[in-house]
């Protein structure tokens, strides 16, 4: 699915609402619902990419 077509991401850690958000906002929302063990690493990686 292209990134522009995803409105919601659902994980066992929550729901990330993506509609209308910038790429940086989308990244932060998805990191918040990622496995806590990987959030810090994902946040560092997103800072380099976004």
Short mmCIF file of N, CA and C in Angstrom, two decimals:
data_model
loop_
_atom_site.label_atom_id
_atom_site.label_comp_id
_atom_site.label_asym_id
_atom_site.label_seq_id
_atom_site.Cartn_x
_atom_site.Cartn_y
_atom_site.Cartn_z
N UNK A 1 0.85 -1.18 0.00
CA UNK A 1 0.00 0.00 0.00
C UNK A 1 0.89 1.24 0.00
N UNK A 2 0.69 2.16 -0.92
CA UNK A 2 1.46 3.40 -0.90
C UNK A 2 1.21 4.17 0.40
N UNK A 3 2.21 4.87 0.89
CA UNK A 3 2.08 5.56 2.18
C UNK A 3 0.92 6.54 2.21
N UNK A 4 0.57 7.14 1.09
CA UNK A 4 -0.52 8.11 1.07
C UNK A 4 -1.89 7.47 1.22
N UNK A 5 -1.98 6.16 1.05
CA UNK A 5 -3.27 5.48 1.13
C UNK A 5 -3.56 4.92 2.52
N UNK A 6 -2.62 4.94 3.42
CA UNK A 6 -2.84 4.40 4.77
C UNK A 6 -3.37 5.51 5.67
N UNK A 7 -4.56 5.31 6.21
CA UNK A 7 -5.15 6.29 7.13
C UNK A 7 -4.91 5.91 8.58
N UNK A 8 -4.89 4.61 8.85
CA UNK A 8 -4.72 4.10 10.21
C UNK A 8 -3.72 2.95 10.21
N UNK A 9 -2.91 2.90 11.26
CA UNK A 9 -2.05 1.75 11.51
C UNK A 9 -2.46 1.22 12.88
N UNK A 10 -2.79 -0.05 12.94
CA UNK A 10 -3.25 -0.65 14.19
C UNK A 10 -2.25 -1.72 14.62
N UNK A 11 -1.78 -1.62 15.84
CA UNK A 11 -0.89 -2.64 16.41
C UNK A 11 -1.43 -3.02 17.79
N UNK A 12 -0.77 -3.97 18.43
CA UNK A 12 -1.17 -4.34 19.79
C UNK A 12 -0.86 -3.24 20.79
N UNK A 13 -0.14 -2.20 20.35
CA UNK A 13 0.24 -1.09 21.23
C UNK A 13 -0.60 0.16 21.00
N UNK A 14 -1.53 0.12 20.06
CA UNK A 14 -2.39 1.27 19.84
C UNK A 14 -2.74 1.49 18.38
N UNK A 15 -3.33 2.64 18.12
CA UNK A 15 -3.77 3.02 16.78
C UNK A 15 -3.11 4.35 16.42
N UNK A 16 -2.49 4.40 15.25
CA UNK A 16 -1.89 5.63 14.74
C UNK A 16 -2.78 6.17 13.63
N UNK A 17 -3.31 7.37 13.84
CA UNK A 17 -4.12 8.02 12.81
C UNK A 17 -3.19 8.85 11.94
N UNK A 18 -3.15 8.55 10.64
CA UNK A 18 -2.17 9.16 9.74
C UNK A 18 -2.75 10.17 8.77
N UNK A 19 -4.03 10.14 8.55
CA UNK A 19 -4.66 11.00 7.55
C UNK A 19 -4.36 12.47 7.83
N UNK A 20 -3.91 13.17 6.80
CA UNK A 20 -3.67 14.60 6.89
C UNK A 20 -2.39 15.01 7.61
N UNK A 21 -1.56 14.05 7.96
CA UNK A 21 -0.32 14.38 8.67
C UNK A 21 0.85 14.47 7.71
N UNK A 22 1.85 15.24 8.11
CA UNK A 22 3.08 15.32 7.33
C UNK A 22 3.86 14.02 7.50
N UNK A 23 4.91 13.84 6.71
CA UNK A 23 5.73 12.64 6.84
C UNK A 23 6.33 12.53 8.24
N UNK A 24 6.81 13.64 8.78
CA UNK A 24 7.39 13.61 10.13
C UNK A 24 6.34 13.25 11.17
N UNK A 25 5.15 13.80 11.04
CA UNK A 25 4.06 13.50 11.98
C UNK A 25 3.64 12.04 11.85
N UNK A 26 3.60 11.53 10.63
CA UNK A 26 3.24 10.13 10.40
C UNK A 26 4.27 9.21 11.06
N UNK A 27 5.54 9.55 10.90
CA UNK A 27 6.60 8.74 11.50
C UNK A 27 6.46 8.71 13.01
N UNK A 28 6.25 9.88 13.63
CA UNK A 28 6.09 9.93 15.09
C UNK A 28 4.89 9.11 15.55
N UNK A 29 3.78 9.21 14.83
CA UNK A 29 2.57 8.46 15.20
C UNK A 29 2.81 6.96 15.11
N UNK A 30 3.51 6.52 14.07
CA UNK A 30 3.77 5.08 13.93
C UNK A 30 4.76 4.59 14.98
N UNK A 31 5.73 5.41 15.33
CA UNK A 31 6.69 5.03 16.37
C UNK A 31 5.98 4.86 17.71
N UNK A 32 4.98 5.68 17.97
CA UNK A 32 4.25 5.59 19.24
C UNK A 32 3.49 4.27 19.39
N UNK A 33 3.15 3.61 18.29
CA UNK A 33 2.42 2.34 18.38
C UNK A 33 3.32 1.14 18.05
N UNK A 34 4.62 1.39 17.90
CA UNK A 34 5.58 0.31 17.67
C UNK A 34 5.89 -0.38 19.00
N UNK A 35 6.52 -1.54 18.92
CA UNK A 35 6.96 -2.25 20.12
C UNK A 35 7.90 -1.33 20.91
N UNK A 36 7.66 -1.15 22.20
CA UNK A 36 8.49 -0.26 23.00
C UNK A 36 9.99 -0.56 22.92
N UNK A 37 10.36 -1.79 22.70
CA UNK A 37 11.77 -2.16 22.61
C UNK A 37 12.46 -1.52 21.41
N UNK A 38 11.69 -1.10 20.42
CA UNK A 38 12.27 -0.56 19.19
C UNK A 38 12.01 0.93 18.98
N UNK A 39 11.26 1.56 19.85
CA UNK A 39 10.87 2.96 19.65
C UNK A 39 12.05 3.92 19.58
N UNK A 40 13.01 3.79 20.46
CA UNK A 40 14.16 4.70 20.46
C UNK A 40 14.95 4.57 19.16
N UNK A 41 15.18 3.36 18.73
CA UNK A 41 15.91 3.13 17.48
C UNK A 41 15.14 3.69 16.29
N UNK A 42 13.84 3.47 16.26
CA UNK A 42 13.01 3.99 15.18
C UNK A 42 13.01 5.52 15.18
N UNK A 43 12.96 6.13 16.35
CA UNK A 43 12.97 7.59 16.45
C UNK A 43 14.28 8.15 15.90
N UNK A 44 15.40 7.52 16.25
CA UNK A 44 16.70 7.98 15.73
C UNK A 44 16.75 7.85 14.22
N UNK A 45 16.27 6.73 13.70
CA UNK A 45 16.29 6.51 12.25
C UNK A 45 15.39 7.51 11.54
N UNK A 46 14.24 7.81 12.11
CA UNK A 46 13.31 8.72 11.44
C UNK A 46 13.87 10.14 11.39
N UNK A 47 14.65 10.53 12.39
CA UNK A 47 15.26 11.87 12.38
C UNK A 47 16.21 12.04 11.20
N UNK A 48 16.89 10.97 10.83
CA UNK A 48 17.83 11.03 9.70
C UNK A 48 17.10 11.06 8.36
N UNK A 49 15.91 10.47 8.30
CA UNK A 49 15.21 10.31 7.03
C UNK A 49 14.19 11.40 6.73
N UNK A 50 13.61 11.98 7.77
CA UNK A 50 12.51 12.93 7.55
C UNK A 50 13.01 14.34 7.70
#
